[in-house]
Amino acid sequence: MPDLERSMRFFRGGNDRHVAPEDLATMLGDLFGTLLYRNLSAGPQNIPPSTQRSIKTYRDNQQYWSEALAGQHYEGMRVVLSAFHLMEWLPAAPGRYFTEDAARHRDMARDFMGPHSEYLPLGKLEMVLGGIGSIRLGSRHVEGERSHLLGATSTGISHQGVPVVLPESLYLDLIELIREEGAALVDVAGSVRMFPSSAEVVQYDGRIPRFCVFADGLEHIRKPEQRLLTTVAVLFQGQADSSLSKLWSFCSFSPSMGSEALHTAVEWLKEYIERHSQLPQPVILSDFDELHRHFAEPIEFPIRTLMSHGPDMGQLNSYVAEFQRYGVHLHVKEFVVGDVFKEIEGSTIVNKAQVERSFNVVRERFDDDSAQALVRLAEHVASSGSREAAELFAVFNEELDRAEPRQNVLRRLWNGLTDALPSISGMADVAAKVTNIVG
């Protein structure tokens, strides 16, 4: 039986009834799961390929996700994705498409399809099609190297695929082909990275473990051999009386047709929102593109803001309270953003705004633990009252904020800071992280 997506001339549709609270909670969990990509680290599995013996080859999405969801993947597992299409778009909810609930919903949806269906009215089913939707994300620094998040799919359908982290050296080998053709057909070699559930900001029972593949090799790069399809989806406000009164819509386009195809899909979504929302200015929950903003309407959690600064915790917690009225319990961890520096608030010798900038730089170039170590160092300098240490720390932060920090300068400043404030040596974990930053 062909994919539901291939069975329709235009794969698009939506709910004209409100999304059930349980489905909405799952979709919120998937949305905030995207935050796991903010501070990528190759982790302990970053071992030279020549020293790793066991390699698992996958030739289709179904095989990869069936084994991943069955718990057969492990940290550092070597894999080859054979003849997969690498695209700029990756699944918004990786793996959810291959769950039993999602498959059941797609089977139900077929009952509402005519021979030339161009629109799927999911409101009649009171459901959403699990796993439908894709996102496009910007580049990240991974252990000092700029890397790019792409999607690899055997079928050419983006939301069925596997998130892949590609170092810039490999990305530059095929991005022109991707921009021209919509995808590059390639064999991807790499290691599986698993994100622990404890790292997620929003935790809910519908959670699916997050996996991605850190690529370290590409072979047989060629033009795509299948019709490409990317879906984009939005949740938006349907009524004014409850923040949980959400409607959902999705639309597909072919990335091989250029930016105009994406524009057409976005315009269709805008028209759907205008037609089905009962509000004069409906609010969109989130969008799907970190690189471009496509909607003039208000967006509660823009993906660009999520990836740069994290979520608005006040707004998120208001959803948690609203869900509790329906017996749905979301568990939300505190997310520390760049402007939360409690111990240096009002300090006369350490500049809070300067530490904030350095915090964000270190978090992007290294990881969250290193950024937190920098904050602890700032708090220690502030509490010491040493103006010499504070002056050295200020210059240290200015150097970190440069487009290309000079490692020799950072090392001299760090050595001077530890000489001016010997008590830093008692903070072994902080010193280890900062030493890694300065090289």
Tab-separated table of C-alpha atoms in Angstrom:
chain	number	residue	atom	x	y	z
A	1	MET	CA	0.000	0.000	0.000
A	2	PRO	CA	1.502	3.383	-0.958
A	3	ASP	CA	2.176	6.066	1.636
A	4	LEU	CA	-0.867	8.187	2.422
A	5	GLU	CA	1.202	11.168	1.264
A	6	ARG	CA	1.660	9.601	-2.181
A	7	SER	CA	-2.038	8.773	-2.457
A	8	MET	CA	-3.098	12.424	-2.632
A	9	ARG	CA	-2.470	14.883	-5.422
A	10	PHE	CA	-1.835	17.564	-2.799
A	11	PHE	CA	-1.072	16.309	0.695
A	12	ARG	CA	-2.691	18.867	2.994
A	13	GLY	CA	-5.497	19.107	5.502
A	14	GLY	CA	-6.481	20.108	9.001
A	15	ASN	CA	-8.833	19.970	11.970
A	16	ASP	CA	-11.976	22.076	12.012
A	17	ARG	CA	-12.575	20.765	15.530
A	18	HIS	CA	-10.262	21.440	18.431
A	19	VAL	CA	-7.287	19.174	19.004
A	20	ALA	CA	-7.836	16.942	22.044
A	21	PRO	CA	-5.860	18.039	25.153
A	22	GLU	CA	-3.897	14.763	25.179
A	23	ASP	CA	-2.835	15.248	21.541
A	24	LEU	CA	-1.971	18.876	22.208
A	25	ALA	CA	0.213	17.880	25.177
A	26	THR	CA	2.063	15.390	22.982
A	27	MET	CA	2.581	18.026	20.288
A	28	LEU	CA	3.899	20.514	22.855
A	29	GLY	CA	6.326	17.879	24.092
A	30	ASP	CA	7.533	17.328	20.533
A	31	LEU	CA	7.888	21.079	19.977
A	32	PHE	CA	10.029	21.639	23.050
A	33	GLY	CA	12.000	18.486	22.288
A	34	THR	CA	13.555	20.582	19.514
A	35	LEU	CA	15.456	22.427	22.264
A	36	LEU	CA	17.690	19.348	22.562
A	37	TYR	CA	19.381	20.449	19.342
A	38	ARG	CA	20.470	23.781	20.834
A	39	ASN	CA	23.625	22.543	22.520
A	40	LEU	CA	24.797	19.528	20.607
A	41	SER	CA	27.769	17.529	21.755
A	42	ALA	CA	29.232	14.607	19.869
A	43	GLY	CA	29.643	12.868	23.226
A	44	PRO	CA	31.714	9.804	24.109
A	45	GLN	CA	30.777	8.051	20.888
A	46	ASN	CA	33.017	10.385	18.883
A	47	ILE	CA	35.547	7.638	18.205
A	48	PRO	CA	37.530	7.361	14.943
A	49	PRO	CA	35.541	5.092	12.572
A	50	SER	CA	38.549	2.822	11.991
A	51	THR	CA	38.455	1.724	15.657
A	52	GLN	CA	34.791	0.732	15.581
A	53	ARG	CA	33.967	-2.750	14.306
A	54	SER	CA	30.199	-3.211	14.300
A	55	ILE	CA	28.279	-1.249	11.657
A	56	LYS	CA	24.537	-1.522	11.098
A	57	THR	CA	23.303	-0.649	7.599
A	58	TYR	CA	19.797	0.749	7.115
A	59	ARG	CA	18.122	1.013	3.736
A	60	ASP	CA	14.784	2.499	4.732
A	61	ASN	CA	13.194	4.713	7.385
A	62	GLN	CA	10.863	1.973	8.639
A	63	GLN	CA	13.730	-0.362	9.508
A	64	TYR	CA	15.686	2.394	11.298
A	65	TRP	CA	12.775	3.615	13.407
A	66	SER	CA	11.355	0.168	14.171
A	67	GLU	CA	14.639	-0.817	15.790
A	68	ALA	CA	15.149	2.593	17.431
A	69	LEU	CA	11.692	2.575	19.021
A	70	ALA	CA	12.207	-1.046	20.119
A	71	GLY	CA	15.250	0.047	22.147
A	72	GLN	CA	17.834	-1.604	19.908
A	73	HIS	CA	19.908	1.549	19.393
A	74	TYR	CA	22.634	2.545	21.812
A	75	GLU	CA	24.942	5.493	22.342
A	76	GLY	CA	27.789	5.491	19.819
A	77	MET	CA	26.287	2.776	17.625
A	78	ARG	CA	27.846	2.894	14.139
A	79	VAL	CA	25.318	3.100	11.318
A	80	VAL	CA	25.179	3.597	7.567
A	81	LEU	CA	22.051	5.109	6.017
A	82	SER	CA	22.271	3.628	2.540
A	83	ALA	CA	20.713	5.598	-0.354
A	84	PHE	CA	19.019	8.194	1.840
A	85	HIS	CA	17.975	11.654	0.675
A	86	LEU	CA	19.624	14.428	2.703
A	87	MET	CA	17.354	17.485	2.909
A	88	GLU	CA	17.362	20.831	4.708
A	89	TRP	CA	14.116	19.756	6.403
A	90	LEU	CA	14.043	17.250	9.261
A	91	PRO	CA	11.081	15.675	11.087
A	92	ALA	CA	9.512	17.887	13.742
A	93	ALA	CA	8.642	14.770	15.787
A	94	PRO	CA	11.299	12.203	14.814
A	95	GLY	CA	10.002	8.645	14.864
A	96	ARG	CA	6.413	9.448	15.848
A	97	TYR	CA	5.260	8.644	12.309
A	98	PHE	CA	6.182	4.985	12.931
A	99	THR	CA	4.271	4.494	16.177
A	100	GLU	CA	1.171	2.287	16.233
A	101	ASP	CA	-1.152	5.223	17.007
A	102	ALA	CA	0.117	7.227	14.041
A	103	ALA	CA	-0.250	4.274	11.684
A	104	ARG	CA	-3.796	3.657	12.947
A	105	HIS	CA	-4.726	7.305	12.344
A	106	ARG	CA	-3.409	7.173	8.799
A	107	ASP	CA	-5.432	4.022	8.116
A	108	MET	CA	-8.551	5.765	9.432
A	109	ALA	CA	-7.847	8.797	7.253
A	110	ARG	CA	-7.911	6.694	4.101
A	111	ASP	CA	-11.647	6.152	4.641
A	112	PHE	CA	-12.229	9.856	4.003
A	113	MET	CA	-10.205	10.043	0.796
A	114	GLY	CA	-11.821	10.267	-2.599
A	115	PRO	CA	-10.141	9.152	-5.830
A	116	HIS	CA	-8.705	12.637	-6.449
A	117	SER	CA	-8.379	13.951	-2.906
A	118	GLU	CA	-6.563	17.254	-2.484
A	119	TYR	CA	-7.533	17.894	1.136
A	120	LEU	CA	-7.915	15.694	4.221
A	121	PRO	CA	-10.624	16.971	6.659
A	122	LEU	CA	-9.243	15.556	9.905
A	123	GLY	CA	-11.861	17.316	12.013
A	124	LYS	CA	-14.223	14.480	11.170
A	125	LEU	CA	-11.804	12.100	12.865
A	126	GLU	CA	-11.098	14.277	15.914
A	127	MET	CA	-7.424	13.494	15.593
A	128	VAL	CA	-4.100	14.617	14.196
A	129	LEU	CA	-1.854	12.560	11.962
A	130	GLY	CA	1.023	11.705	14.282
A	131	GLY	CA	4.483	12.684	13.090
A	132	ILE	CA	3.345	14.894	10.198
A	133	GLY	CA	5.406	18.082	10.054
A	134	SER	CA	8.955	19.204	9.390
A	135	ILE	CA	11.285	21.934	10.612
A	136	ARG	CA	14.312	23.730	9.230
A	137	LEU	CA	17.053	24.690	11.683
A	138	GLY	CA	20.164	26.832	11.524
A	139	SER	CA	23.730	25.715	12.107
A	140	ARG	CA	25.267	25.007	15.516
A	141	HIS	CA	28.737	24.836	17.000
A	142	VAL	CA	29.589	21.290	18.054
A	143	GLU	CA	32.828	21.039	20.016
A	144	GLY	CA	34.224	24.104	18.270
A	145	GLU	CA	33.183	23.131	14.731
A	146	ARG	CA	30.184	24.574	12.916
A	147	SER	CA	27.692	21.835	12.104
A	148	HIS	CA	24.351	21.629	10.316
A	149	LEU	CA	21.128	19.785	11.123
A	150	LEU	CA	19.579	18.009	8.153
A	151	GLY	CA	17.065	15.241	7.591
A	152	ALA	CA	17.884	11.898	5.942
A	153	THR	CA	14.977	9.956	4.445
A	154	SER	CA	14.886	6.866	2.251
A	155	THR	CA	11.491	7.775	0.787
A	156	GLY	CA	12.104	11.432	-0.034
A	157	ILE	CA	9.392	12.350	2.530
A	158	SER	CA	10.957	14.598	5.168
A	159	HIS	CA	8.782	13.821	8.204
A	160	GLN	CA	9.544	10.087	7.899
A	161	GLY	CA	13.258	10.659	8.158
A	162	VAL	CA	16.170	10.688	10.597
A	163	PRO	CA	17.845	13.832	12.028
A	164	VAL	CA	21.485	14.039	10.944
A	165	VAL	CA	24.224	16.354	12.232
A	166	LEU	CA	26.672	17.178	9.456
A	167	PRO	CA	30.007	18.947	10.091
A	168	GLU	CA	30.574	21.923	7.831
A	169	SER	CA	33.376	20.164	5.942
A	170	LEU	CA	30.866	17.547	4.712
A	171	TYR	CA	27.957	19.978	4.437
A	172	LEU	CA	29.845	22.093	1.898
A	173	ASP	CA	30.287	19.018	-0.314
A	174	LEU	CA	26.579	18.721	-1.019
A	175	ILE	CA	24.669	21.894	-0.049
A	176	GLU	CA	24.737	23.242	-3.620
A	177	LEU	CA	23.164	20.021	-4.873
A	178	ILE	CA	20.537	20.195	-2.114
A	179	ARG	CA	19.683	23.791	-3.012
A	180	GLU	CA	19.416	22.938	-6.714
A	181	GLU	CA	17.563	19.598	-6.466
A	182	GLY	CA	15.894	19.768	-3.051
A	183	ALA	CA	17.980	16.863	-1.728
A	184	ALA	CA	21.136	14.865	-2.307
A	185	LEU	CA	20.944	11.082	-2.534
A	186	VAL	CA	23.868	9.735	-0.533
A	187	ASP	CA	25.191	7.013	1.768
A	188	VAL	CA	25.620	8.517	5.250
A	189	ALA	CA	28.035	6.953	7.755
A	190	GLY	CA	28.006	8.058	11.375
A	191	SER	CA	27.272	7.361	15.030
A	192	VAL	CA	23.959	7.365	16.870
A	193	ARG	CA	23.495	10.038	19.537
A	194	MET	CA	20.769	9.556	22.136
A	195	PHE	CA	19.271	12.428	24.139
A	196	PRO	CA	18.311	11.440	27.709
A	197	SER	CA	14.756	12.242	28.787
A	198	SER	CA	16.160	14.175	31.758
A	199	ALA	CA	17.481	16.802	29.312
A	200	GLU	CA	14.015	17.700	28.021
A	201	VAL	CA	12.293	20.865	29.213
A	202	VAL	CA	8.803	19.384	28.791
A	203	GLN	CA	8.215	15.764	29.732
A	204	TYR	CA	4.971	13.979	28.975
A	205	ASP	CA	3.863	10.359	28.721
A	206	GLY	CA	3.683	10.578	24.937
A	207	ARG	CA	7.417	11.178	24.688
A	208	ILE	CA	9.472	9.269	22.118
A	209	PRO	CA	13.231	8.928	22.734
A	210	ARG	CA	15.234	11.403	20.642
A	211	PHE	CA	17.972	10.061	18.373
A	212	CYS	CA	20.144	11.658	15.748
A	213	VAL	CA	23.100	10.518	13.665
A	214	PHE	CA	26.402	12.384	13.811
A	215	ALA	CA	27.733	11.928	10.279
A	216	ASP	CA	31.449	11.525	9.633
A	217	GLY	CA	31.390	10.207	6.075
A	218	LEU	CA	29.420	10.576	2.834
A	219	GLU	CA	29.662	8.355	-0.233
A	220	HIS	CA	27.999	8.085	-3.647
A	221	ILE	CA	26.588	11.627	-3.731
A	222	ARG	CA	24.105	11.976	-6.587
A	223	LYS	CA	20.820	13.575	-7.583
A	224	PRO	CA	17.593	12.420	-5.891
A	225	GLU	CA	15.702	9.586	-7.560
A	226	GLN	CA	12.279	10.022	-5.941
A	227	ARG	CA	9.673	12.760	-5.812
A	228	LEU	CA	10.478	14.831	-2.758
A	229	LEU	CA	7.851	15.918	-0.248
A	230	THR	CA	8.117	18.170	2.801
A	231	THR	CA	5.221	18.909	5.143
A	232	VAL	CA	4.908	21.982	7.341
A	233	ALA	CA	2.267	22.281	10.071
A	234	VAL	CA	0.881	24.859	12.495
A	235	LEU	CA	-1.262	24.907	15.627
A	236	PHE	CA	-3.291	28.069	16.128
A	237	GLN	CA	-5.889	29.534	18.455
A	238	GLY	CA	-9.487	28.671	17.622
A	239	GLN	CA	-11.413	30.424	20.405
A	240	ALA	CA	-10.690	33.140	22.925
A	241	ASP	CA	-11.964	31.345	26.029
A	242	SER	CA	-9.118	28.826	26.449
A	243	SER	CA	-5.475	28.672	25.426
A	244	LEU	CA	-6.029	24.951	24.738
A	245	SER	CA	-8.638	25.642	22.035
A	246	LYS	CA	-6.248	24.818	19.213
A	247	LEU	CA	-6.792	23.890	15.581
A	248	TRP	CA	-4.160	22.199	13.433
A	249	SER	CA	-3.339	22.309	9.760
A	250	PHE	CA	-0.608	20.960	7.511
A	251	CYS	CA	0.454	21.421	3.913
A	252	SER	CA	3.098	19.790	1.727
A	253	PHE	CA	5.414	21.094	-0.958
A	254	SER	CA	8.295	19.756	-3.002
A	255	PRO	CA	11.660	21.307	-2.031
A	256	SER	CA	12.895	20.474	-5.537
A	257	MET	CA	10.591	23.245	-6.832
A	258	GLY	CA	12.490	26.023	-5.050
A	259	SER	CA	11.425	28.671	-2.545
A	260	GLU	CA	8.211	29.445	-4.427
A	261	ALA	CA	6.825	26.001	-3.504
A	262	LEU	CA	7.367	26.732	0.203
A	263	HIS	CA	5.765	30.156	-0.240
A	264	THR	CA	2.677	28.561	-1.813
A	265	ALA	CA	2.353	26.117	1.103
A	266	VAL	CA	2.656	28.943	3.625
A	267	GLU	CA	-0.006	30.982	1.826
A	268	TRP	CA	-2.359	27.987	1.912
A	269	LEU	CA	-1.810	27.672	5.683
A	270	LYS	CA	-2.471	31.386	6.176
A	271	GLU	CA	-5.734	31.099	4.263
A	272	TYR	CA	-6.726	28.052	6.320
A	273	ILE	CA	-6.018	29.900	9.578
A	274	GLU	CA	-8.052	32.901	8.469
A	275	ARG	CA	-10.963	30.702	7.371
A	276	HIS	CA	-11.179	28.423	10.415
A	277	SER	CA	-10.158	30.565	13.374
A	278	GLN	CA	-12.965	32.426	15.131
A	279	LEU	CA	-10.619	35.232	16.198
A	280	PRO	CA	-9.838	38.489	14.352
A	281	GLN	CA	-6.100	37.946	14.922
A	282	PRO	CA	-5.439	34.267	15.687
A	283	VAL	CA	-2.272	33.424	17.564
A	284	ILE	CA	0.006	30.697	16.191
A	285	LEU	CA	1.570	28.388	18.780
A	286	SER	CA	4.864	27.945	16.899
A	287	ASP	CA	6.292	28.029	13.394
A	288	PHE	CA	8.670	25.655	11.612
A	289	ASP	CA	11.597	27.597	10.169
A	290	GLU	CA	14.516	29.013	12.131
A	291	LEU	CA	15.971	30.644	9.017
A	292	HIS	CA	12.935	32.666	7.896
A	293	ARG	CA	9.796	34.043	9.508
A	294	HIS	CA	6.825	33.354	7.255
A	295	PHE	CA	3.888	34.622	9.342
A	296	ALA	CA	2.892	38.150	10.323
A	297	GLU	CA	0.466	36.740	12.915
A	298	PRO	CA	1.586	36.638	16.585
A	299	ILE	CA	3.576	33.507	17.440
A	300	GLU	CA	3.773	32.321	21.052
A	301	PHE	CA	6.935	30.231	20.708
A	302	PRO	CA	8.790	31.216	17.501
A	303	ILE	CA	11.269	28.506	16.686
A	304	ARG	CA	14.018	31.081	16.083
A	305	THR	CA	13.533	32.423	19.621
A	306	LEU	CA	13.335	28.923	21.076
A	307	MET	CA	16.661	27.987	19.526
A	308	SER	CA	18.435	31.225	20.476
A	309	HIS	CA	17.005	32.031	23.928
A	310	GLY	CA	14.805	29.137	24.974
A	311	PRO	CA	11.079	29.232	25.825
A	312	ASP	CA	9.109	31.906	27.624
A	313	MET	CA	8.767	29.990	30.882
A	314	GLY	CA	5.875	32.108	32.122
A	315	GLN	CA	3.922	31.356	28.971
A	316	LEU	CA	4.822	27.672	29.138
A	317	ASN	CA	3.796	27.371	32.778
A	318	SER	CA	0.437	28.963	31.975
A	319	TYR	CA	-0.150	26.039	29.601
A	320	VAL	CA	0.797	23.593	32.336
A	321	ALA	CA	-1.837	25.109	34.638
A	322	GLU	CA	-4.467	25.023	31.883
A	323	PHE	CA	-3.730	21.362	31.117
A	324	GLN	CA	-4.246	20.434	34.762
A	325	ARG	CA	-7.882	21.517	34.453
A	326	TYR	CA	-8.305	18.658	31.952
A	327	GLY	CA	-6.413	16.099	34.020
A	328	VAL	CA	-3.352	16.252	31.723
A	329	HIS	CA	-0.072	16.605	33.608
A	330	LEU	CA	2.956	18.120	31.914
A	331	HIS	CA	6.262	18.113	33.771
A	332	VAL	CA	8.369	21.197	33.048
A	333	LYS	CA	11.997	21.637	34.045
A	334	GLU	CA	13.416	25.069	34.722
A	335	PHE	CA	15.168	26.388	31.644
A	336	VAL	CA	17.959	28.832	32.475
A	337	VAL	CA	18.210	31.555	29.856
A	338	GLY	CA	20.931	34.118	29.426
A	339	ASP	CA	19.380	36.819	31.606
A	340	VAL	CA	19.112	34.735	34.799
A	341	PHE	CA	22.216	35.478	36.891
A	342	LYS	CA	20.867	35.751	40.396
A	343	GLU	CA	24.148	35.952	42.316
A	344	ILE	CA	25.597	38.797	40.237
A	345	GLU	CA	22.427	40.869	40.026
A	346	GLY	CA	23.369	44.375	41.126
A	347	SER	CA	27.086	43.582	41.467
A	348	THR	CA	29.265	46.684	41.367
A	349	ILE	CA	32.290	44.918	39.886
A	350	VAL	CA	30.874	42.295	37.470
A	351	ASN	CA	28.781	43.453	34.517
A	352	LYS	CA	25.651	41.291	34.226
A	353	ALA	CA	24.973	42.149	30.557
A	354	GLN	CA	28.539	41.257	29.619
A	355	VAL	CA	28.296	37.883	31.353
A	356	GLU	CA	24.995	37.290	29.576
A	357	ARG	CA	26.638	37.764	26.175
A	358	SER	CA	29.498	35.440	27.057
A	359	PHE	CA	27.060	32.881	28.464
A	360	ASN	CA	25.210	32.708	25.143
A	361	VAL	CA	28.438	32.567	23.126
A	362	VAL	CA	29.859	29.700	25.198
A	363	ARG	CA	26.568	27.823	25.164
A	364	GLU	CA	26.468	28.004	21.363
A	365	ARG	CA	30.141	27.168	20.767
A	366	PHE	CA	30.519	24.531	23.463
A	367	ASP	CA	27.636	23.291	25.623
A	368	ASP	CA	25.301	24.289	28.429
A	369	ASP	CA	27.561	22.894	31.169
A	370	SER	CA	30.426	25.129	30.023
A	371	ALA	CA	28.115	28.154	29.951
A	372	GLN	CA	26.900	27.383	33.474
A	373	ALA	CA	30.523	27.077	34.619
A	374	LEU	CA	31.151	30.586	33.301
A	375	VAL	CA	28.204	31.899	35.345
A	376	ARG	CA	29.521	30.211	38.494
A	377	LEU	CA	32.894	31.802	37.841
A	378	ALA	CA	31.216	35.214	37.468
A	379	GLU	CA	29.376	34.703	40.760
A	380	HIS	CA	32.640	33.753	42.486
A	381	VAL	CA	34.442	36.836	41.147
A	382	ALA	CA	31.516	39.069	42.168
A	383	SER	CA	31.394	37.688	45.704
A	384	SER	CA	35.177	37.999	46.148
A	385	GLY	CA	35.080	41.805	45.822
A	386	SER	CA	38.443	41.715	44.010
A	387	ARG	CA	38.542	44.523	41.451
A	388	GLU	CA	41.720	43.092	39.877
A	389	ALA	CA	39.976	39.773	39.271
A	390	ALA	CA	36.878	41.573	37.999
A	391	GLU	CA	38.913	43.605	35.491
A	392	LEU	CA	40.672	40.495	34.185
A	393	PHE	CA	37.338	38.671	33.965
A	394	ALA	CA	35.804	41.590	32.029
A	395	VAL	CA	38.583	41.470	29.415
A	396	PHE	CA	38.235	37.674	29.316
A	397	ASN	CA	34.527	38.051	28.467
A	398	GLU	CA	35.258	40.667	25.811
A	399	GLU	CA	37.680	38.270	24.145
A	400	LEU	CA	35.134	35.444	24.278
A	401	ASP	CA	32.644	37.714	22.527
A	402	ARG	CA	34.926	38.185	19.506
A	403	ALA	CA	33.980	36.451	16.259
A	404	GLU	CA	37.263	34.514	16.502
A	405	PRO	CA	38.592	34.568	20.077
A	406	ARG	CA	42.374	34.420	20.348
A	407	GLN	CA	43.174	31.311	22.356
A	408	ASN	CA	46.592	32.567	23.470
A	409	VAL	CA	44.987	35.741	24.861
A	410	LEU	CA	42.278	33.736	26.642
A	411	ARG	CA	44.920	31.502	28.228
A	412	ARG	CA	46.953	34.491	29.503
A	413	LEU	CA	43.833	36.121	30.951
A	414	TRP	CA	42.751	32.859	32.595
A	415	ASN	CA	46.180	32.380	34.155
A	416	GLY	CA	46.113	35.968	35.404
A	417	LEU	CA	42.639	35.485	36.849
A	418	THR	CA	43.620	32.353	38.787
A	419	ASP	CA	46.707	34.164	40.118
A	420	ALA	CA	44.584	37.149	41.211
A	421	LEU	CA	41.967	34.880	42.812
A	422	PRO	CA	43.651	31.650	44.022
A	423	SER	CA	40.352	30.417	45.510
A	424	ILE	CA	39.275	29.497	41.968
A	425	SER	CA	41.495	26.412	42.290
A	426	GLY	CA	38.986	25.057	44.797
A	427	MET	CA	36.296	24.997	42.071
A	428	ALA	CA	37.729	22.035	40.184
A	429	ASP	CA	34.700	21.387	37.956
A	430	VAL	CA	34.477	25.062	36.926
A	431	ALA	CA	38.222	25.270	36.292
A	432	ALA	CA	38.090	22.154	34.095
A	433	LYS	CA	35.307	23.603	31.927
A	434	VAL	CA	36.996	26.993	31.556
A	435	THR	CA	40.318	25.330	30.761
A	436	ASN	CA	38.551	23.502	27.922
A	437	ILE	CA	37.182	26.829	26.651
A	438	VAL	CA	40.594	28.498	26.547
A	439	GLY	CA	42.169	25.466	24.853
